[in-house]
Short mmCIF file of N, CA and C in Angstrom, two decimals:
data_model
loop_
_atom_site.label_atom_id
_atom_site.label_comp_id
_atom_site.label_asym_id
_atom_site.label_seq_id
_atom_site.Cartn_x
_atom_site.Cartn_y
_atom_site.Cartn_z
N MET A 34 108.92 108.90 115.04
CA MET A 34 109.55 107.65 114.66
C MET A 34 110.60 107.83 113.67
N ALA A 35 111.91 107.48 113.77
CA ALA A 35 112.97 107.73 112.72
C ALA A 35 112.77 106.58 111.78
N PHE A 36 112.90 106.96 110.51
CA PHE A 36 113.09 105.94 109.40
C PHE A 36 114.37 105.85 108.94
N PRO A 37 114.57 104.55 108.37
CA PRO A 37 115.96 104.34 107.86
C PRO A 37 116.39 105.50 106.89
N LYS A 38 117.73 105.77 106.83
CA LYS A 38 118.18 106.73 105.82
C LYS A 38 118.06 106.23 104.42
N THR A 39 117.83 107.25 103.54
CA THR A 39 117.74 106.91 102.25
C THR A 39 118.26 107.92 101.34
N ASN A 40 118.57 107.69 99.98
CA ASN A 40 118.89 108.83 99.19
C ASN A 40 117.70 109.67 98.59
N MET A 41 116.45 108.81 98.60
CA MET A 41 115.23 109.40 98.25
C MET A 41 114.83 110.35 99.24
N ILE A 42 114.34 111.55 98.91
CA ILE A 42 113.94 112.61 99.72
C ILE A 42 112.36 112.36 100.18
N ARG A 43 112.24 112.32 101.52
CA ARG A 43 110.89 112.11 102.04
C ARG A 43 110.05 113.34 101.98
N ARG A 44 108.79 113.13 101.49
CA ARG A 44 107.99 114.21 101.49
C ARG A 44 106.50 113.86 102.09
N ASP A 45 105.48 114.43 101.83
CA ASP A 45 104.28 114.12 102.58
C ASP A 45 103.73 112.68 102.30
N PRO A 46 103.26 112.01 103.35
CA PRO A 46 102.88 110.58 103.18
C PRO A 46 101.75 110.57 102.25
N TYR A 47 101.67 109.45 101.41
CA TYR A 47 100.47 109.20 100.46
C TYR A 47 99.73 108.13 101.04
N ARG A 48 98.55 108.60 101.72
CA ARG A 48 97.64 107.60 102.36
C ARG A 48 96.31 107.21 101.62
N LYS A 49 96.14 107.79 100.51
CA LYS A 49 94.89 107.57 99.70
C LYS A 49 95.07 106.13 99.13
N ARG A 50 93.79 105.71 98.86
CA ARG A 50 93.80 104.20 98.19
C ARG A 50 94.49 104.27 96.86
N LEU A 51 95.42 103.38 96.72
CA LEU A 51 96.26 103.31 95.29
C LEU A 51 95.28 102.83 94.27
N LYS A 52 95.70 103.18 93.01
CA LYS A 52 94.87 102.79 91.79
C LYS A 52 95.93 102.27 90.74
N VAL A 53 95.54 101.22 90.18
CA VAL A 53 96.35 100.80 88.99
C VAL A 53 96.54 101.99 88.04
N GLY A 54 97.76 102.31 87.55
CA GLY A 54 98.05 103.43 86.59
C GLY A 54 98.61 104.64 87.45
N ASP A 55 98.58 104.64 88.77
CA ASP A 55 98.97 105.69 89.50
C ASP A 55 100.46 105.94 89.22
N VAL A 56 100.88 107.18 88.90
CA VAL A 56 102.20 107.57 88.65
C VAL A 56 102.78 108.22 90.03
N PHE A 57 103.89 107.65 90.43
CA PHE A 57 104.53 108.19 91.60
C PHE A 57 105.81 108.94 91.26
N GLN A 58 106.38 109.65 92.11
CA GLN A 58 107.52 110.51 91.90
C GLN A 58 108.70 110.12 92.91
N LEU A 59 109.91 109.86 92.58
CA LEU A 59 110.85 109.68 93.40
C LEU A 59 111.88 110.88 93.34
N GLU A 60 112.14 111.56 94.33
CA GLU A 60 112.92 112.71 94.40
C GLU A 60 114.42 112.37 95.06
N PHE A 61 115.39 112.75 94.36
CA PHE A 61 116.70 112.57 94.88
C PHE A 61 117.43 113.74 94.96
N PRO A 62 118.52 113.89 95.70
CA PRO A 62 119.30 115.17 95.82
C PRO A 62 119.41 115.82 94.54
N GLU A 63 119.73 117.21 94.67
CA GLU A 63 120.02 118.11 93.51
C GLU A 63 118.75 118.07 92.54
N SER A 64 117.47 117.97 93.03
CA SER A 64 116.34 117.97 92.22
C SER A 64 116.27 117.02 91.12
N ARG A 65 116.61 115.96 91.46
CA ARG A 65 116.63 114.72 90.40
C ARG A 65 115.35 113.97 90.64
N PHE A 66 114.56 113.98 89.71
CA PHE A 66 113.17 113.22 89.71
C PHE A 66 113.19 112.05 88.77
N VAL A 67 112.55 110.89 89.42
CA VAL A 67 112.38 109.68 88.61
C VAL A 67 111.03 109.32 88.78
N TYR A 68 110.32 108.69 87.86
CA TYR A 68 108.95 108.38 87.85
C TYR A 68 108.60 106.93 87.70
N GLY A 69 107.67 106.41 88.38
CA GLY A 69 107.24 104.96 88.52
C GLY A 69 105.71 104.99 88.30
N ARG A 70 105.22 103.75 88.14
CA ARG A 70 103.84 103.60 87.99
C ARG A 70 103.36 102.26 88.57
N VAL A 71 102.23 102.35 89.28
CA VAL A 71 101.61 101.16 89.78
C VAL A 71 100.97 100.28 88.69
N MET A 72 101.54 99.08 88.54
CA MET A 72 101.00 98.16 87.41
C MET A 72 100.01 97.16 87.90
N SER A 73 100.03 96.82 89.24
CA SER A 73 99.06 95.89 89.77
C SER A 73 98.95 96.21 91.24
N LEU A 74 97.77 95.86 91.73
CA LEU A 74 97.63 95.97 93.17
C LEU A 74 97.30 94.48 93.88
N SER A 75 97.30 93.57 92.94
CA SER A 75 96.90 92.18 93.34
C SER A 75 97.95 91.06 93.01
N ALA A 76 99.29 91.64 92.76
CA ALA A 76 100.30 90.65 92.40
C ALA A 76 100.67 89.68 93.38
N SER A 77 101.15 88.47 93.18
CA SER A 77 101.71 87.59 94.05
C SER A 77 103.14 87.30 93.70
N ALA A 78 104.01 87.23 94.66
CA ALA A 78 105.38 87.06 94.33
C ALA A 78 105.99 86.45 95.53
N GLY A 79 106.82 85.40 95.49
CA GLY A 79 107.55 84.79 96.39
C GLY A 79 106.80 84.41 97.58
N GLY A 80 105.59 83.91 97.42
CA GLY A 80 104.80 83.53 98.62
C GLY A 80 103.99 84.64 99.27
N PHE A 81 104.15 85.87 98.72
CA PHE A 81 103.23 86.95 99.39
C PHE A 81 102.10 87.17 98.45
N GLU A 82 100.92 87.48 98.87
CA GLU A 82 99.82 87.81 98.14
C GLU A 82 99.51 89.41 98.20
N ASP A 83 98.90 89.90 97.23
CA ASP A 83 98.44 91.29 97.21
C ASP A 83 99.73 92.41 97.27
N CYS A 84 100.62 91.93 96.46
CA CYS A 84 101.80 92.81 96.43
C CYS A 84 101.47 93.89 95.41
N ILE A 85 102.16 95.04 95.37
CA ILE A 85 101.96 96.07 94.41
C ILE A 85 103.22 95.90 93.43
N LEU A 86 102.81 95.77 92.18
CA LEU A 86 103.83 95.58 91.16
C LEU A 86 104.04 96.91 90.70
N ILE A 87 105.23 97.44 90.53
CA ILE A 87 105.67 98.85 90.16
C ILE A 87 106.73 98.69 89.05
N TYR A 88 106.68 99.59 88.01
CA TYR A 88 107.66 99.90 87.19
C TYR A 88 108.35 101.13 87.39
N VAL A 89 109.66 101.44 87.36
CA VAL A 89 110.23 102.61 87.47
C VAL A 89 110.89 102.98 86.10
N TYR A 90 110.69 104.01 85.54
CA TYR A 90 111.03 104.47 84.22
C TYR A 90 112.48 105.17 84.08
N ASN A 91 113.12 104.86 83.10
CA ASN A 91 114.43 105.62 82.71
C ASN A 91 114.01 107.02 82.18
N ALA A 92 113.65 107.82 82.93
CA ALA A 92 113.19 109.19 82.45
C ALA A 92 113.46 110.14 83.52
N GLU A 93 114.72 110.36 83.85
CA GLU A 93 115.05 111.37 84.81
C GLU A 93 114.85 112.68 84.36
N SER A 94 114.54 113.60 85.33
CA SER A 94 114.20 115.03 85.05
C SER A 94 114.71 115.90 86.16
N THR A 95 114.97 117.11 85.89
CA THR A 95 115.29 118.04 87.01
C THR A 95 114.04 118.89 87.42
N LEU A 96 112.97 118.73 86.68
CA LEU A 96 111.64 119.34 86.79
C LEU A 96 110.70 118.16 87.37
N ALA A 97 109.81 118.89 88.28
CA ALA A 97 108.76 117.94 88.90
C ALA A 97 107.56 117.70 87.84
N GLU A 98 107.93 117.31 86.61
CA GLU A 98 106.84 117.15 85.66
C GLU A 98 106.97 115.75 85.20
N VAL A 99 105.78 115.11 85.00
CA VAL A 99 105.62 113.81 84.53
C VAL A 99 105.97 113.57 83.11
N PRO A 100 106.84 112.77 82.48
CA PRO A 100 107.08 112.70 81.15
C PRO A 100 105.84 112.34 80.27
N ASP A 101 105.73 112.92 79.18
CA ASP A 101 104.50 112.83 78.39
C ASP A 101 104.08 111.46 78.19
N ASP A 102 105.05 110.48 77.71
CA ASP A 102 104.58 109.13 77.36
C ASP A 102 105.50 107.95 78.06
N LEU A 103 104.94 107.70 79.22
CA LEU A 103 105.79 106.74 80.03
C LEU A 103 105.91 105.28 79.36
N ASP A 104 104.87 104.95 78.52
CA ASP A 104 104.93 103.71 77.78
C ASP A 104 106.07 103.60 76.74
N SER A 105 106.66 104.66 76.26
CA SER A 105 107.78 104.59 75.32
C SER A 105 109.05 104.64 76.16
N CYS A 106 109.17 104.76 77.43
CA CYS A 106 110.34 104.92 78.15
C CYS A 106 110.78 103.44 78.61
N THR A 107 112.09 103.32 78.54
CA THR A 107 112.56 101.85 79.10
C THR A 107 112.53 101.88 80.55
N LEU A 108 112.68 100.72 81.10
CA LEU A 108 112.60 100.70 82.63
C LEU A 108 114.07 100.92 83.11
N LEU A 109 114.13 101.63 84.36
CA LEU A 109 115.29 101.98 84.91
C LEU A 109 115.97 100.76 85.66
N CYS A 110 115.04 100.02 86.26
CA CYS A 110 115.45 98.85 86.97
C CYS A 110 114.37 97.73 86.81
N GLN A 111 114.65 96.55 87.50
CA GLN A 111 113.56 95.56 87.35
C GLN A 111 112.34 95.96 87.86
N PRO A 112 111.29 95.32 87.40
CA PRO A 112 109.96 95.70 88.01
C PRO A 112 110.06 95.06 89.45
N LEU A 113 109.47 95.70 90.38
CA LEU A 113 109.52 95.26 91.75
C LEU A 113 108.00 94.96 92.17
N PHE A 114 108.02 93.90 93.26
CA PHE A 114 106.74 93.68 93.84
C PHE A 114 107.05 94.29 95.28
N ILE A 115 106.29 95.25 95.67
CA ILE A 115 106.56 95.96 97.03
C ILE A 115 105.34 96.01 97.81
N ASN A 116 105.45 96.50 99.08
CA ASN A 116 104.41 96.80 99.97
C ASN A 116 104.12 98.28 99.92
N ARG A 117 103.23 98.72 100.85
CA ARG A 117 102.68 100.10 100.79
C ARG A 117 103.66 101.10 101.50
N LEU A 118 104.64 100.64 102.22
CA LEU A 118 105.52 101.51 103.10
C LEU A 118 106.08 102.75 102.38
N GLY A 119 106.56 102.63 101.12
CA GLY A 119 107.17 103.72 100.40
C GLY A 119 106.07 104.86 100.15
N PHE A 120 104.88 104.41 99.97
CA PHE A 120 103.72 105.51 99.84
C PHE A 120 103.48 106.00 101.05
N SER A 121 103.19 105.25 102.13
CA SER A 121 102.63 105.74 103.31
C SER A 121 103.76 106.56 104.16
N ARG A 122 105.05 106.31 103.89
CA ARG A 122 106.09 107.01 104.57
C ARG A 122 106.55 108.23 103.77
N GLY A 123 105.90 108.49 102.60
CA GLY A 123 106.34 109.73 101.92
C GLY A 123 107.38 109.66 100.97
N TYR A 124 107.89 108.56 100.57
CA TYR A 124 109.01 108.47 99.66
C TYR A 124 108.43 108.27 98.14
N MET A 125 107.15 107.91 97.96
CA MET A 125 106.71 107.64 96.72
C MET A 125 105.26 108.40 96.47
N PRO A 126 105.23 109.77 96.56
CA PRO A 126 103.95 110.39 96.51
C PRO A 126 103.43 110.21 95.00
N VAL A 127 102.11 109.85 94.92
CA VAL A 127 101.44 109.76 93.67
C VAL A 127 101.24 111.18 93.14
N VAL A 128 101.50 111.47 91.97
CA VAL A 128 101.36 112.73 91.35
C VAL A 128 100.13 112.75 90.31
N CYS A 129 99.73 111.62 89.74
CA CYS A 129 98.72 111.57 88.73
C CYS A 129 98.46 110.18 88.43
N ASN A 130 97.42 109.85 87.67
CA ASN A 130 97.17 108.57 87.12
C ASN A 130 97.10 108.53 85.62
N VAL A 131 97.86 107.50 84.99
CA VAL A 131 97.80 107.39 83.60
C VAL A 131 97.45 106.02 83.29
N ALA A 132 96.30 105.88 82.60
CA ALA A 132 95.71 104.69 82.25
C ALA A 132 96.70 103.69 81.60
N LEU A 133 96.66 102.38 81.92
CA LEU A 133 97.52 101.55 81.20
C LEU A 133 96.85 101.12 79.89
N THR A 134 97.86 100.97 78.96
CA THR A 134 97.43 100.53 77.64
C THR A 134 98.11 99.22 77.35
N SER A 135 97.81 98.72 76.01
CA SER A 135 98.55 97.51 75.61
C SER A 135 99.91 97.57 75.58
N LEU A 136 100.50 98.76 75.47
CA LEU A 136 101.90 98.98 75.42
C LEU A 136 102.59 99.17 76.85
N SER A 137 101.67 99.11 77.83
CA SER A 137 102.24 99.48 79.25
C SER A 137 103.08 98.38 79.87
N GLN A 138 102.68 97.15 79.55
CA GLN A 138 103.37 95.94 80.11
C GLN A 138 104.61 95.59 79.51
N ARG A 139 105.71 95.28 80.22
CA ARG A 139 107.03 95.13 79.76
C ARG A 139 107.16 93.65 79.91
N ARG A 140 107.23 92.87 78.84
CA ARG A 140 107.47 91.46 78.81
C ARG A 140 108.89 90.93 78.57
N GLU A 141 109.73 92.01 78.56
CA GLU A 141 111.14 91.66 78.32
C GLU A 141 111.75 91.23 79.59
N TRP A 142 111.08 91.43 80.77
CA TRP A 142 111.58 91.01 82.09
C TRP A 142 110.84 89.61 82.51
N CYS A 143 111.81 88.86 83.26
CA CYS A 143 111.34 87.73 83.91
C CYS A 143 111.82 87.79 85.23
N PHE A 144 111.54 86.90 86.10
CA PHE A 144 111.98 86.83 87.59
C PHE A 144 112.38 85.45 87.99
N HIS A 145 113.45 85.39 88.79
CA HIS A 145 114.04 84.12 89.14
C HIS A 145 113.57 83.83 90.48
N ASP A 146 112.87 82.66 90.70
CA ASP A 146 112.43 82.15 91.92
C ASP A 146 113.58 81.25 92.45
N ILE A 147 114.29 81.96 93.36
CA ILE A 147 115.47 81.13 94.01
C ILE A 147 115.16 79.96 94.65
N LEU A 148 114.02 79.87 95.41
CA LEU A 148 113.87 78.77 96.14
C LEU A 148 113.45 77.54 95.38
N PHE A 149 112.70 77.82 94.17
CA PHE A 149 112.24 76.65 93.35
C PHE A 149 113.06 76.44 92.13
N LYS A 150 114.08 77.45 92.02
CA LYS A 150 115.02 77.44 90.87
C LYS A 150 114.27 77.44 89.43
N LYS A 151 113.42 78.40 89.29
CA LYS A 151 112.83 78.53 87.98
C LYS A 151 112.61 79.99 87.59
N PHE A 152 112.19 80.24 86.42
CA PHE A 152 111.89 81.56 85.97
C PHE A 152 110.40 81.67 85.71
N LEU A 153 109.97 82.94 86.00
CA LEU A 153 108.55 83.20 85.94
C LEU A 153 108.33 84.56 85.23
N ASP A 154 107.15 84.75 84.54
CA ASP A 154 106.76 86.07 84.20
C ASP A 154 106.13 86.82 85.34
N GLU A 155 105.78 88.06 85.15
CA GLU A 155 105.24 88.93 86.23
C GLU A 155 103.90 88.31 86.73
N ASP A 156 103.28 87.38 86.02
CA ASP A 156 102.02 86.78 86.52
C ASP A 156 102.30 85.56 87.23
N GLY A 157 103.45 85.23 87.37
CA GLY A 157 103.84 83.92 87.98
C GLY A 157 103.75 82.63 87.21
N VAL A 158 103.62 82.86 85.94
CA VAL A 158 103.63 81.73 84.96
C VAL A 158 105.12 81.19 84.69
N GLU A 159 105.42 79.97 84.79
CA GLU A 159 106.89 79.43 84.61
C GLU A 159 107.04 79.49 83.15
N LEU A 160 108.48 80.04 82.91
CA LEU A 160 108.99 80.14 81.54
C LEU A 160 110.01 78.92 81.30
N GLU A 161 110.07 78.62 80.03
CA GLU A 161 110.95 77.51 79.67
C GLU A 161 112.37 77.88 79.88
N ARG A 162 112.64 79.27 79.54
CA ARG A 162 113.96 79.82 79.69
C ARG A 162 114.04 81.33 79.99
N PRO A 163 114.93 81.91 80.69
CA PRO A 163 114.89 83.29 81.04
C PRO A 163 114.82 84.28 79.82
N THR A 164 114.32 85.37 80.04
CA THR A 164 114.34 86.46 79.12
C THR A 164 115.72 87.25 79.26
N ASP A 165 116.13 88.22 78.44
CA ASP A 165 117.27 88.90 78.54
C ASP A 165 117.39 89.74 79.86
N HIS A 166 116.31 90.08 80.53
CA HIS A 166 116.34 90.87 81.79
C HIS A 166 115.72 90.08 82.89
N VAL A 167 116.51 89.77 83.98
CA VAL A 167 115.95 88.96 85.04
C VAL A 167 115.95 89.62 86.40
N GLY A 168 114.79 89.69 87.12
CA GLY A 168 114.70 90.22 88.37
C GLY A 168 114.56 89.31 89.34
N THR A 169 114.23 89.50 90.57
CA THR A 169 113.96 88.67 91.72
C THR A 169 112.61 88.49 92.02
N TRP A 170 112.15 87.20 92.13
CA TRP A 170 110.76 86.80 92.45
C TRP A 170 110.56 86.81 93.96
N GLY A 171 110.12 87.88 94.49
CA GLY A 171 110.01 88.08 95.94
C GLY A 171 109.52 89.38 96.23
N LEU A 172 109.08 89.69 97.65
CA LEU A 172 108.66 90.98 98.04
C LEU A 172 109.77 91.87 98.30
N SER A 173 109.78 93.14 97.74
CA SER A 173 110.81 94.18 97.98
C SER A 173 110.05 95.27 98.87
N ASN A 174 110.77 96.38 99.02
CA ASN A 174 110.16 97.55 99.78
C ASN A 174 111.01 98.71 99.24
N TYR A 175 110.62 99.95 99.64
CA TYR A 175 111.19 101.29 99.27
C TYR A 175 112.80 101.29 99.56
N LEU A 176 113.28 100.63 100.55
CA LEU A 176 114.77 100.65 100.68
C LEU A 176 115.49 99.88 99.64
N ILE A 177 114.89 98.86 99.19
CA ILE A 177 115.44 98.18 97.96
C ILE A 177 115.38 99.02 96.74
N LEU A 178 114.18 99.66 96.57
CA LEU A 178 114.01 100.62 95.53
C LEU A 178 114.99 101.73 95.47
N ASP A 179 115.16 102.27 96.78
CA ASP A 179 116.22 103.28 96.84
C ASP A 179 117.58 102.91 96.42
N ASP A 180 117.99 101.67 96.89
CA ASP A 180 119.28 101.16 96.50
C ASP A 180 119.49 100.94 94.89
N LEU A 181 118.38 100.33 94.35
CA LEU A 181 118.42 100.10 92.83
C LEU A 181 118.55 101.34 92.04
N VAL A 182 117.61 102.30 92.28
CA VAL A 182 117.60 103.58 91.67
C VAL A 182 118.84 104.42 91.90
N SER A 183 119.27 104.47 93.13
CA SER A 183 120.52 105.16 93.36
C SER A 183 121.69 104.72 92.66
N GLU A 184 121.82 103.30 92.48
CA GLU A 184 122.92 102.74 91.72
C GLU A 184 122.79 103.03 90.31
N ARG A 185 121.59 103.08 89.66
CA ARG A 185 121.44 103.49 88.22
C ARG A 185 121.67 104.89 88.01
N LEU A 186 121.48 105.77 89.02
CA LEU A 186 121.70 107.30 88.82
C LEU A 186 123.13 107.55 89.11
N GLY A 187 123.95 106.58 89.70
CA GLY A 187 125.33 106.90 90.11
C GLY A 187 125.46 107.54 91.40
N ILE A 188 124.39 107.44 92.35
CA ILE A 188 124.42 107.91 93.62
C ILE A 188 124.97 106.94 94.59
N LYS A 189 125.81 107.20 95.40
CA LYS A 189 126.42 106.32 96.37
C LYS A 189 125.34 105.83 97.28
N PRO A 190 125.11 104.52 97.52
CA PRO A 190 124.12 103.95 98.31
C PRO A 190 124.36 104.35 99.72
N ILE A 191 123.27 104.43 100.62
CA ILE A 191 123.34 104.76 101.98
C ILE A 191 123.93 103.51 102.63
N ASP A 192 125.05 103.93 103.59
CA ASP A 192 125.71 102.91 104.33
C ASP A 192 124.78 102.39 105.33
N ASP A 193 124.68 101.12 105.62
CA ASP A 193 123.86 100.56 106.68
C ASP A 193 124.34 101.03 108.06
N ASP A 194 125.64 101.46 108.15
CA ASP A 194 126.24 101.78 109.32
C ASP A 194 126.10 103.38 109.67
N SER A 195 125.61 104.00 108.68
CA SER A 195 125.53 105.45 108.89
C SER A 195 124.42 106.04 109.68
#
């Protein structure tokens, strides 16, 4: 089966049961590694239940080593509510598990629910006003993740026509 083209390098599929705190690795050309973490396995977003909430950290490396303290890193892009495809297709291999702490959750982000024209926190609680950083309230996937991270790393996005 041919998968859509991505800037992320495909590796071995990760088919084990995911756990909260799992750290995954995104590999881009020229040995550029970015890390993310599974924050929830039961998130709801945009009418979808049991979404995987992930954070991707602004901690690029040329070595395949997990940064020592992910909780002190800023986020590279908005938190995303995704499905399992990125893991099962080999784009997001889990490399370790780092327990979540009280510092793990990023409350500087909120999400815009386009359909109902309101702003929500990552738990779906309506906010009176948006925070400084606004993401989209809905289900994403590894292709959207690829585009977001590629843009932040200055890598030209994959053309839909290529």
